[in-house]
Coordinates of C-alpha atoms in Angstrom, one line a residue:
Chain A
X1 CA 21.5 27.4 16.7
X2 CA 23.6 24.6 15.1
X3 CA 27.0 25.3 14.3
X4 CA 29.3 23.4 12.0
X5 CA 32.8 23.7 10.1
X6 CA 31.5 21.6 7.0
X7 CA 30.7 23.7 5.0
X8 CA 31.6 21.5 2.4
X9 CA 28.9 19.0 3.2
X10 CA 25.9 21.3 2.8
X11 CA 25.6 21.4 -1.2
X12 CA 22.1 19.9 -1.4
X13 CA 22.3 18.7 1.4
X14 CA 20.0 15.6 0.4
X15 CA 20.6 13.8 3.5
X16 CA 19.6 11.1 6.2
X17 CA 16.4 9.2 4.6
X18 CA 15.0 7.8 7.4
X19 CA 13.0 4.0 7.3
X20 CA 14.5 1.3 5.4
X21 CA 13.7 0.9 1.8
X22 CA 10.9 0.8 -0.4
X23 CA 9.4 -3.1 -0.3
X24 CA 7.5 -4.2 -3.0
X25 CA 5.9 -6.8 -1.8
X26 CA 2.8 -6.1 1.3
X27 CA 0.0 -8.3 2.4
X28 CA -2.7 -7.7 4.9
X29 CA -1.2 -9.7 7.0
X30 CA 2.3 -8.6 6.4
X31 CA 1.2 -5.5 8.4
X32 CA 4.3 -3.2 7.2
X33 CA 5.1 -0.1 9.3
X34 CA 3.7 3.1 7.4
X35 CA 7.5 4.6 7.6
X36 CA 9.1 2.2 5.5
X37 CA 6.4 2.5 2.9
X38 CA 7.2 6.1 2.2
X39 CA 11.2 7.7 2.3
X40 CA 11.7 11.3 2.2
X41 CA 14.7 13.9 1.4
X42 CA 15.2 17.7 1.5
X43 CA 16.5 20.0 -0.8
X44 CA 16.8 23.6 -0.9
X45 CA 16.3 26.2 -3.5
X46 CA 20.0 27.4 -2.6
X47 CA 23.8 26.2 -2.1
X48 CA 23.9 28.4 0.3
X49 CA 21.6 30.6 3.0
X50 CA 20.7 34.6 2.2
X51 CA 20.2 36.4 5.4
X52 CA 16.7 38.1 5.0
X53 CA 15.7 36.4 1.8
X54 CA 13.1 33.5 1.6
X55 CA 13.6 30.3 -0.7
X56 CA 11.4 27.4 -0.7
X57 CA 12.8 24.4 0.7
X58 CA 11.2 20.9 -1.3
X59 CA 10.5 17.5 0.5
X60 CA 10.5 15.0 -1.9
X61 CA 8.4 11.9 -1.2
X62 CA 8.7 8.8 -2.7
X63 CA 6.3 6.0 -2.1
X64 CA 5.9 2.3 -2.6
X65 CA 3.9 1.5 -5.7
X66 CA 0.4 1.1 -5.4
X67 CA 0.4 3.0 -2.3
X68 CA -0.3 6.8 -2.1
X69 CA -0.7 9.5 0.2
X70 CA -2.7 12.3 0.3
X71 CA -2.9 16.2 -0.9
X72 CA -3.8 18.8 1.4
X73 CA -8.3 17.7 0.9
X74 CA -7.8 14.4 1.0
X75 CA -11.3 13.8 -0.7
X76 CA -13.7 11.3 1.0
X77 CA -11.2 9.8 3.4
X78 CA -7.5 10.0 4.0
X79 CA -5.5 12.6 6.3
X80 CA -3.8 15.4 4.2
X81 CA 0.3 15.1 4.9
X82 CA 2.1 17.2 7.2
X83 CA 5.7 18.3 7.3
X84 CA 6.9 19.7 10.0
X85 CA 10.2 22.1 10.1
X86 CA 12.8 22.7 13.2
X87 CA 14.6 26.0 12.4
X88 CA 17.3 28.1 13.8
X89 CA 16.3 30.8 16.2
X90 CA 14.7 34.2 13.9
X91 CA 14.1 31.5 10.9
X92 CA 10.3 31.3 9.9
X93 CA 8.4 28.4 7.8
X94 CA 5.4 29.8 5.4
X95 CA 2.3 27.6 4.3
X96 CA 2.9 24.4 2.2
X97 CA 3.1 25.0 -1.4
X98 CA 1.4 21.7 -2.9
X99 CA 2.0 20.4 -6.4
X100 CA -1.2 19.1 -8.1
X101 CA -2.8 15.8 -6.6
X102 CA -4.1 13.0 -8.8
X103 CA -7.6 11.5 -8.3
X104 CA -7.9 8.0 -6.8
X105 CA -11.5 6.8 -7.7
X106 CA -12.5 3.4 -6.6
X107 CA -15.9 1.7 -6.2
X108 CA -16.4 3.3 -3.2
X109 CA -14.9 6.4 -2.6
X110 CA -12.7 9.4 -4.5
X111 CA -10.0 10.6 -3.1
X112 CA -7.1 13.5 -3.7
X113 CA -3.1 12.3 -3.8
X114 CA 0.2 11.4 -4.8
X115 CA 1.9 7.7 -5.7
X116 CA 5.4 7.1 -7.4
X117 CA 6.8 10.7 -6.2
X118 CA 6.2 13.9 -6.0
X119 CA 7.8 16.8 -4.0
X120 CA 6.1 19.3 -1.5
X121 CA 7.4 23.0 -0.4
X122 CA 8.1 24.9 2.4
X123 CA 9.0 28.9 2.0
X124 CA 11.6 29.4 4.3
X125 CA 12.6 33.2 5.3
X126 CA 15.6 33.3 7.2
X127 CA 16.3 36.6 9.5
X128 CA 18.5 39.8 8.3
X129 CA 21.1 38.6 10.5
X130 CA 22.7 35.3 11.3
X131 CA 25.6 35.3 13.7
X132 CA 26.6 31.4 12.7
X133 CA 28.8 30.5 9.8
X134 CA 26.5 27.6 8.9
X135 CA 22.8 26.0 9.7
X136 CA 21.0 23.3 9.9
X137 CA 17.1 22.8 8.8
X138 CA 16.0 19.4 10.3
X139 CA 12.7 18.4 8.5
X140 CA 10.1 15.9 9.6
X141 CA 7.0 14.6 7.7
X142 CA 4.1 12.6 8.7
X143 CA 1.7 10.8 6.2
X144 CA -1.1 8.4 6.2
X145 CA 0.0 5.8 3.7
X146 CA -3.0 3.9 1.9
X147 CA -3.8 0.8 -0.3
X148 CA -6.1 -2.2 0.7
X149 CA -5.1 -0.9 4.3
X150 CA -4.1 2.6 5.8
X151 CA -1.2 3.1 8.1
X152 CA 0.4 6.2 9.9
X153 CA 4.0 7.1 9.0
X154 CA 7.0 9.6 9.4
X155 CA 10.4 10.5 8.2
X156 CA 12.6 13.0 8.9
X157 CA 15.8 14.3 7.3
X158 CA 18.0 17.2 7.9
X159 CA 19.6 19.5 5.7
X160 CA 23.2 21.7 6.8
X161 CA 23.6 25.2 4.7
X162 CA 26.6 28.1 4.9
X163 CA 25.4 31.6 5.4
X164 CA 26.3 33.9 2.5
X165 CA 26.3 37.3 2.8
X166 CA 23.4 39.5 2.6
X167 CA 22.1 40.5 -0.4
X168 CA 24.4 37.7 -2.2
X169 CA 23.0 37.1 -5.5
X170 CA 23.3 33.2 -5.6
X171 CA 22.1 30.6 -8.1
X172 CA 18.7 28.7 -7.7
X173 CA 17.8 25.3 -8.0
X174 CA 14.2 26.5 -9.5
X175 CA 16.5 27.7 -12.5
X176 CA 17.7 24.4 -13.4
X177 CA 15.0 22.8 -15.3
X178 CA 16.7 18.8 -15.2
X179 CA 16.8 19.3 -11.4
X180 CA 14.2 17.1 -9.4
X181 CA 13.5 20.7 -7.7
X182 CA 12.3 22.2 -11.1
X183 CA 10.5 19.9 -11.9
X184 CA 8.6 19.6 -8.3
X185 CA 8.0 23.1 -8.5
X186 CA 6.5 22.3 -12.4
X187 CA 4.2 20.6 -10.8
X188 CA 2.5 23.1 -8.9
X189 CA -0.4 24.6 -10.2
X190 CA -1.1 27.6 -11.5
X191 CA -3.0 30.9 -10.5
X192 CA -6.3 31.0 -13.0
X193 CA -5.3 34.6 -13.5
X194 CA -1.9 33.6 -15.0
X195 CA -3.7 31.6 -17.8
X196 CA -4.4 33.1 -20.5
X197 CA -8.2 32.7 -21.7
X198 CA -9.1 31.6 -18.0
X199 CA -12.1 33.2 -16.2
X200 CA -13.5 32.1 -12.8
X201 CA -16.5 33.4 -11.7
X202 CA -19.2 33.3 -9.0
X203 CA -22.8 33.1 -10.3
X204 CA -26.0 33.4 -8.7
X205 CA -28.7 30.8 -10.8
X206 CA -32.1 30.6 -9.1
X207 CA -31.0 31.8 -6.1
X208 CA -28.1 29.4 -5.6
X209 CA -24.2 30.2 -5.5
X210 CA -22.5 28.2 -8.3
X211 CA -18.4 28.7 -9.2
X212 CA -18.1 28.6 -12.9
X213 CA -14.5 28.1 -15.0
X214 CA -14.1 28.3 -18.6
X215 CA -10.8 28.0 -19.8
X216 CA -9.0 26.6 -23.2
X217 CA -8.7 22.8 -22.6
X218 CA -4.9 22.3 -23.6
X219 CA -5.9 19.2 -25.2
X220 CA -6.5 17.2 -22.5
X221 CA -9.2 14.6 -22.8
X222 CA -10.0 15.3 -18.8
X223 CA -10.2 17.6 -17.1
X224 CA -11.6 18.2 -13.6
X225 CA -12.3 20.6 -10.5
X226 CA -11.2 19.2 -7.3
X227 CA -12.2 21.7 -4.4
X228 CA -9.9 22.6 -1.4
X229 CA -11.1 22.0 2.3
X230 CA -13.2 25.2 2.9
X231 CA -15.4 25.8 6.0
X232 CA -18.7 26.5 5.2
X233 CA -18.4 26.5 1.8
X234 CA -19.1 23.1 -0.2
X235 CA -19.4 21.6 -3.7
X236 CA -22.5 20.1 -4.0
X237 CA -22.6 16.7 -6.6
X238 CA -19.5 15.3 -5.3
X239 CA -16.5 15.0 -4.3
X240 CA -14.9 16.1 -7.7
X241 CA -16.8 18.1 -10.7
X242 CA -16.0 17.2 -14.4
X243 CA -15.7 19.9 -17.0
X244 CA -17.8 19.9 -20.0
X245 CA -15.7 20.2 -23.2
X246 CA -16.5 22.4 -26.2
X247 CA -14.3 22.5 -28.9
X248 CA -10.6 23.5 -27.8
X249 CA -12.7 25.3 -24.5
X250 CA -13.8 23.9 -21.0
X251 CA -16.6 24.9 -18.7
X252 CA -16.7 23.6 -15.2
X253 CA -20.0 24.8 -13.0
X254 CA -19.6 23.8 -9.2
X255 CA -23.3 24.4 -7.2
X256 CA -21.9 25.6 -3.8
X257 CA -23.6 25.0 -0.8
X258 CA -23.0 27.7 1.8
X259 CA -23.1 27.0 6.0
X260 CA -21.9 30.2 7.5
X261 CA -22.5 27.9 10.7
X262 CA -20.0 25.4 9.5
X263 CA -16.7 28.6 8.7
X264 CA -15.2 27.5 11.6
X265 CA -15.0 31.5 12.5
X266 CA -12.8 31.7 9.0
X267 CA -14.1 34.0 6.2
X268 CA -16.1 32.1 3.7
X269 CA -14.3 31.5 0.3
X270 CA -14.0 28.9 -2.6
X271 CA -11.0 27.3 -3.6
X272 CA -9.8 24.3 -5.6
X273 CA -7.5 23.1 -8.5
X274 CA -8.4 22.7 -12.0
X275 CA -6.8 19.1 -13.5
X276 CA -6.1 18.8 -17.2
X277 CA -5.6 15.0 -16.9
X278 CA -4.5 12.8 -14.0
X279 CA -1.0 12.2 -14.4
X280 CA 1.6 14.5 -11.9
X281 CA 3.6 16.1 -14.8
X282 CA -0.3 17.3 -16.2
X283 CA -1.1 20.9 -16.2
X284 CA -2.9 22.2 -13.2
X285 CA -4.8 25.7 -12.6
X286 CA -5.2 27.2 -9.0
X287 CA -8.6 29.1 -8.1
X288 CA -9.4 30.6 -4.9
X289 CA -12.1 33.6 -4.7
X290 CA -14.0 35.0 -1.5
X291 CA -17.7 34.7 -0.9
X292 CA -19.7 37.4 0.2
X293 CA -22.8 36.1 1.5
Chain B
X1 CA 8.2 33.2 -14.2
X2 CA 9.7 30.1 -15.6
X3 CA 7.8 27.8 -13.9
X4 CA 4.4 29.2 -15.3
X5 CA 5.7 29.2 -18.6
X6 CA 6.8 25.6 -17.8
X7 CA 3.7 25.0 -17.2
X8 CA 1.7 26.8 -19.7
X9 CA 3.9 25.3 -22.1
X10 CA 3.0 21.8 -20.9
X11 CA -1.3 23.1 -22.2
X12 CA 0.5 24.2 -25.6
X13 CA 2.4 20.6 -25.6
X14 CA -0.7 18.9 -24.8
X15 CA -2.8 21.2 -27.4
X16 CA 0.1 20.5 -29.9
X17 CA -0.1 16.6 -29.3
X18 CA -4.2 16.1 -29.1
X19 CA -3.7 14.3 -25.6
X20 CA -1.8 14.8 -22.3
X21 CA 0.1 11.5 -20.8
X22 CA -3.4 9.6 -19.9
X23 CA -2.1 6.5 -20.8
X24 CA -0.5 6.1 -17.4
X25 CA -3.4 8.5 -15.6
X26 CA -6.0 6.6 -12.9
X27 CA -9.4 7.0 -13.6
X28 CA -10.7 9.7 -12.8
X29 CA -14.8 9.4 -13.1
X30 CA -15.9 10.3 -9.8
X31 CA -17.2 7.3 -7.6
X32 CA -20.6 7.7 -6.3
X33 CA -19.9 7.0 -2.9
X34 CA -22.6 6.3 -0.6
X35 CA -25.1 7.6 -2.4
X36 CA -27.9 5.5 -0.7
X37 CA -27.1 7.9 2.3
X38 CA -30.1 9.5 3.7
X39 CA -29.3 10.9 7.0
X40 CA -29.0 14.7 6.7
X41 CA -28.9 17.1 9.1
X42 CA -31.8 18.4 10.9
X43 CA -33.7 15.7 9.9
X44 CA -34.8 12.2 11.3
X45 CA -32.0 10.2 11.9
X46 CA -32.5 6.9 9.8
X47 CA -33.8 4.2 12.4
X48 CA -31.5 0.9 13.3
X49 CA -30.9 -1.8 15.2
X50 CA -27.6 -3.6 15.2
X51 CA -25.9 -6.6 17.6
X52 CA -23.0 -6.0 20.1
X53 CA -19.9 -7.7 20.2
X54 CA -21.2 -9.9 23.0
X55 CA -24.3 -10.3 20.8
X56 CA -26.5 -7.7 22.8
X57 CA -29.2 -5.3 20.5
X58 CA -29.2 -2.0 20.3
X59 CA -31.8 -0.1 18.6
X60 CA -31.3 4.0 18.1
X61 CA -35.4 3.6 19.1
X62 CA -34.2 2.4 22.6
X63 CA -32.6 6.0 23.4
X64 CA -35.6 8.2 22.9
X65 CA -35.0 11.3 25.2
X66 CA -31.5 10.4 25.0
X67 CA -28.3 12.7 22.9
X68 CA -26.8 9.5 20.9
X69 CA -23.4 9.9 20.0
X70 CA -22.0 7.8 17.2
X71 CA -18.3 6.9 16.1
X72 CA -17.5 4.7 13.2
X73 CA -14.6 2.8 14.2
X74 CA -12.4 0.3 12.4
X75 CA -10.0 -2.3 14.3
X76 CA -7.9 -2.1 11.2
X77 CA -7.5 1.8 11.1
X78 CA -4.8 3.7 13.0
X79 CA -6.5 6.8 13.2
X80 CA -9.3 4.7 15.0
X81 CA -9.0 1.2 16.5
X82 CA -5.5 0.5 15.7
X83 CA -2.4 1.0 18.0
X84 CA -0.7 4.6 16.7
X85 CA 0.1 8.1 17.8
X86 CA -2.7 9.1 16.0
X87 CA -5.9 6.6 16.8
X88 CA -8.6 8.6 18.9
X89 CA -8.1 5.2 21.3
X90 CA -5.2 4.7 22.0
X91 CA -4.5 8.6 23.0
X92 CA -7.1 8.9 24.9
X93 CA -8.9 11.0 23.1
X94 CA -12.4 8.9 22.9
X95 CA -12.5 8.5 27.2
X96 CA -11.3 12.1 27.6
X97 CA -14.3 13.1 25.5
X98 CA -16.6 10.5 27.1
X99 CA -15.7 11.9 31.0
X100 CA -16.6 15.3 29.5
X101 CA -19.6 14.0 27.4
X102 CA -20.8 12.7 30.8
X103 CA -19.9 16.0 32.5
X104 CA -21.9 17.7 29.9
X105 CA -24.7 15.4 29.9
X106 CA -25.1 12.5 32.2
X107 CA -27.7 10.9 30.0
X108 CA -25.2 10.7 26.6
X109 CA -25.3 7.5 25.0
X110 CA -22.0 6.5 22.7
X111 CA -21.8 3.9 20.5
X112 CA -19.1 3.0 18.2
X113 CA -20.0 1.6 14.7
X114 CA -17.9 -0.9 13.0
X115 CA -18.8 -1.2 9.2
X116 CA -15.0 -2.4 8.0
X117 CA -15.6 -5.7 6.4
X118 CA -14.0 -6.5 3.2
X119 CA -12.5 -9.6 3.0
X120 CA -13.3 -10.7 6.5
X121 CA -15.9 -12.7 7.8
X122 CA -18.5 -12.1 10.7
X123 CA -16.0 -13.8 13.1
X124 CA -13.0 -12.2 11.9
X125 CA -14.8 -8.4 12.6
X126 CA -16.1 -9.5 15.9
X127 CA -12.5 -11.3 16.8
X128 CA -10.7 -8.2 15.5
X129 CA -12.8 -6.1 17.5
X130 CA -12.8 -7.7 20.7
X131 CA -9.1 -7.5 20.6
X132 CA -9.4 -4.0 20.1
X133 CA -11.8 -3.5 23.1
X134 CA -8.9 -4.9 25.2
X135 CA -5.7 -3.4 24.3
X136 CA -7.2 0.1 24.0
X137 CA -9.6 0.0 26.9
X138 CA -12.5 1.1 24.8
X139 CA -15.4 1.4 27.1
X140 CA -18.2 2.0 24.3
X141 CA -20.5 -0.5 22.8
X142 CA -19.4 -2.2 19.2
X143 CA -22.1 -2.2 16.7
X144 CA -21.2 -5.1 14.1
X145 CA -22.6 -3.4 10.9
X146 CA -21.3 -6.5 8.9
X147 CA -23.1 -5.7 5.7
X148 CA -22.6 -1.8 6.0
X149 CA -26.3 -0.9 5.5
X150 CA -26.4 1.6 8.5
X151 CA -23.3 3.3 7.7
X152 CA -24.1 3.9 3.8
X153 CA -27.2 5.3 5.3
X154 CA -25.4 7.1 7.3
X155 CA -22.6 8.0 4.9
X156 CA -20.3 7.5 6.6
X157 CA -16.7 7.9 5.1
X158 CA -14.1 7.4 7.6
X159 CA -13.2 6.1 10.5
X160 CA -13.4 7.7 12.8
X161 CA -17.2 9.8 11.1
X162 CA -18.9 11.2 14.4
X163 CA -22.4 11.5 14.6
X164 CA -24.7 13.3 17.2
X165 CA -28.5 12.5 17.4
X166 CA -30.6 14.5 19.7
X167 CA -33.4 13.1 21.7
X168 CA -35.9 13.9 19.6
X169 CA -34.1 11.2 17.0
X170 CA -32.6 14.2 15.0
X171 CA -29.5 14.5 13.7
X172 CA -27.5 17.2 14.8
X173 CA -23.5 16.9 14.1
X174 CA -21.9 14.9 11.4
X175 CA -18.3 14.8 10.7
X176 CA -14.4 15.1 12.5
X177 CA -13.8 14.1 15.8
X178 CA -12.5 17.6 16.2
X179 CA -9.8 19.9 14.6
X180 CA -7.1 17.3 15.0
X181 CA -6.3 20.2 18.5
X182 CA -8.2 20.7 21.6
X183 CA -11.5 21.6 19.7
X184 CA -13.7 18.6 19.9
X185 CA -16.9 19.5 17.7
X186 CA -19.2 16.6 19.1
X187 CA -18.1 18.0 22.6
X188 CA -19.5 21.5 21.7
X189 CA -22.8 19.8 19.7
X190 CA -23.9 17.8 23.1
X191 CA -22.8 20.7 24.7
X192 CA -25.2 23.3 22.7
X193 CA -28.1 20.5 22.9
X194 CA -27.9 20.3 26.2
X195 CA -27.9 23.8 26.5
X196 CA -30.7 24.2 23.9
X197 CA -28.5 26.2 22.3
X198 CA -27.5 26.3 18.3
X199 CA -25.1 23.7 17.7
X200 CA -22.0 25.3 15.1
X201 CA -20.7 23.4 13.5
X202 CA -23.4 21.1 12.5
X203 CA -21.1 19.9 9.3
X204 CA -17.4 19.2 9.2
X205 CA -15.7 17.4 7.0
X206 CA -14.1 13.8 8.6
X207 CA -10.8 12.5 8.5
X208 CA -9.2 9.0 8.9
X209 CA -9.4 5.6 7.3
X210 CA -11.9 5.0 4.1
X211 CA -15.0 2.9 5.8
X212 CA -14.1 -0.5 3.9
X213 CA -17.3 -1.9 3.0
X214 CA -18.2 -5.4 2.2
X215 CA -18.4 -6.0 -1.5
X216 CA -21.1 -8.4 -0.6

């Protein structure tokens, strides 16, 4: 486990961006190395470390215009991005928490991303006990960075935090609503059930499995279902399914095709995001359901 | 929960002022990729014919009896035929599976598709490729699909998009490489012909590089 007397040195600890700056300027030719197109930094929920409390930890990204990377279904091509955490001893890293992707739509294909910035999550549980006075989270990310071309990169960072006591009641970035944190975390979308007016249901229609979501519309002039990668379980009509609009409601029906064969041995479920426009800041609605078949 | 009201508040806000920020949104009607595809799974594999880097044919007709694995590949991709940490070439990854392809079944065929070809010419692909052949070692044939017709029957996505054919001309696998881990899906779909056994999965969903098509 890392030790350190600087304590002083660990509030938001947005540190060591690695690969130089962004460039504005790429040609084919130019071939630019994927890292430099994308930097990274860390910052986490806290000041400070709670033993035996979990706080998410946020890895912003910020890319090179007109470049983007990709959410966790990349759509028709892309690789979803990856981030990768070294923790102390008894520390343990929970799934990614993924703010809302925008859709990418070209000629030829659609896919699922971000561009300008956007930050990801980590939950990060540390153990009941910590002997050390201070420690250090060292983060690394890996991305497939895509315009006219597509090229691999990675970053890493670090980030140095004091150990409070346990059951310290400490302040949160999540509560500070200018901070790039909150507004990450804004960015995530939310569970249908939270919604108010929001039903998601499976529906059998001559003998086929369809996912239908109605919903009040917000406003927006778009809005679209974008399903998550699931195993034996896909949308049929594309990539992406628009919603009809009625009035200030929404209706989106997505035919599912079901391949047990295809699960991958996981249980068979449907899952995606609702998007009320394309823009990062838009709202976002989270659905994920089990099939029985 | 403040961020849920954060964003709740964001639907009333966009209620409140008829419209959310699409000023600065990317469209978002879907595409309608590939939709000239018509190779589906347990069904004929669409017939071809296509040259070789060194100009050689090879028709999909020519491997009757034969298990036909296919790899879309791209020069210009790093999950496929460019240098990285990541290409299925330059790991390793393709001759690892081809040693146990042939283990599996001496008769496999594997051919590697190349249907990248916006804004380069004929020579360019074949120059790009041939390059590729000989820093990575790739053993495979090259199929020049210069004006993408195979693959968009195909529908193929990325790069790499595997493909297994059985000798009856069916197709049997489309999709990853494998789980991006030691699970190679076309391994266990040659595998489960060979054994005339039920290949699972038949469908999985690729990864890599967008296939760029000619506009042409």
């Amino acid at each position: 486990m890392m030790r350190t007397t600087r304590f002083y040195l660990a509030f938001l600890a947005v540190i060591s961006v690695m690969g130089g700056g962004a460039q504005a300027q790429f040609g084919l030719e130019s071939q630019p190395e994927g890292d430099r197109l994308v930097r990274i930094d860390a910052t986490f929920a806290t000041k400070v470390i709670v033993p035996g409390s979990t706080q998410l930890l946020g890895v912003r990204f910020q890319i090179t215009p007109k470049w983007h990377i990709y959410w966790r279904n990349p759509g028709d091509s892309g690789s979803q991005t990856r981030i990768t955490l070294d923790l102390p001893e008894g520390f343990k890293a929970g799934p990614m928490v993924w703010p809302r992707p925008v859709i990418h739509a070209t000629e030829w294909e659609t896919t699922f991303g971000y561009h300008g910035e956007t930050m990801l999550f980590v939950p990060v549980t540390a153990p009941a006990v910590i002997k050390e006075p201070s420690i250090q989270i060292r983060v690394k990310a890996d991305w497939l960075v895509c315009d006219q071309i597509c090229l691999m990169g990675s970053g890493s960072t670090s980030i140095e935090l004091p150990v409070a006591k346990a059951g310290a009641s400490v302040p949160s970035l999540k509560d500070e609503p200018g901070s790039a944190f909150a507004k990450g975390l804004a960015c995530i979308p939310v569970p249908y059930q939270k919604v108010k007016g929001t039903i998601a249901r499976l529906e059998m229609a001559d003998g086929r499995m369809a996912l239908e979501v109605t919903g009040p519309t917000g406003g927006a002039a778009s809005i679209v279902f974008v399903p998550d990668l699931t195993p034996g379980v896909t949308s049929e009509g594309g990539v992406s399914t628009p919603a009809t609009i009625s009035g200030d409601r929404y209706r989106i029906l997505v035919p599912l095709a079901l391949k047990p064969e295809n699960a991958l041995g996981k249980p068979l479920e449907v899952a995606g995001v609702v998007l009320f426009g394309n823009n990062r800041l838009d709202p976002a609605v989270s659905i994920r359901m089990p099939i029985k078949p | 929960m403040r961020r849920r009201n954060t964003l709740l508040a964001t639907l009333g806000l966009a209620a409140a002022a008829g419209l959310v920020a699409v000023a600065t949104a990317m469209p978002v009607s879907p595409a309608a990729p590939l939709s000239a595809a018509v190779a589906k799974i347990g069904e004929k594999a669409p017939a071809f014919k296509l040259m070789d880097l060194n100009g050689k044919a090879h028709s999909l007709a020519d491997f009757k009896g034969k298990t036909v694995v296919m790899e879309w590949f791209s020069s210009k991709c790093p999950w496929s035929g460019s240098k990285s940490g990541n290409s299925i070439h330059s790991t390793g990854q393709v001759a690892k599976l081809m040693t146990s392809l042939k283990s599996a079944d001496k008769d496999v065929i594997y051919l590697a598709i190349d249907s990248t070809a916006r804004g380069m010419t004929m020579d360019a692909v074949v120059a790009a490729d041939k390059k590729a052949v000989e820093s990575l070692k790739i053993k495979s044939p090259i199929l020049v699909d210069f004006d993408g017709k195979v693959g968009k029957m195909y529908g193929a996505k990325t790069t790499p998009h595997m493909y297994v054919i059985d000798g009856d001309g069916v197709l049997r696998y489309s999709g990853a490489f494998g789980d991006r881990g030691d699970k190679n899906y076309v391994l266990d779909a040659v595998t489960a012909i060979k054994n005339g056994s039920t290949v699972s999965p038949t469908e999985t969903r690729p990864y890599g590089c967008g296939v760029k098509y000619s506009k042409r």
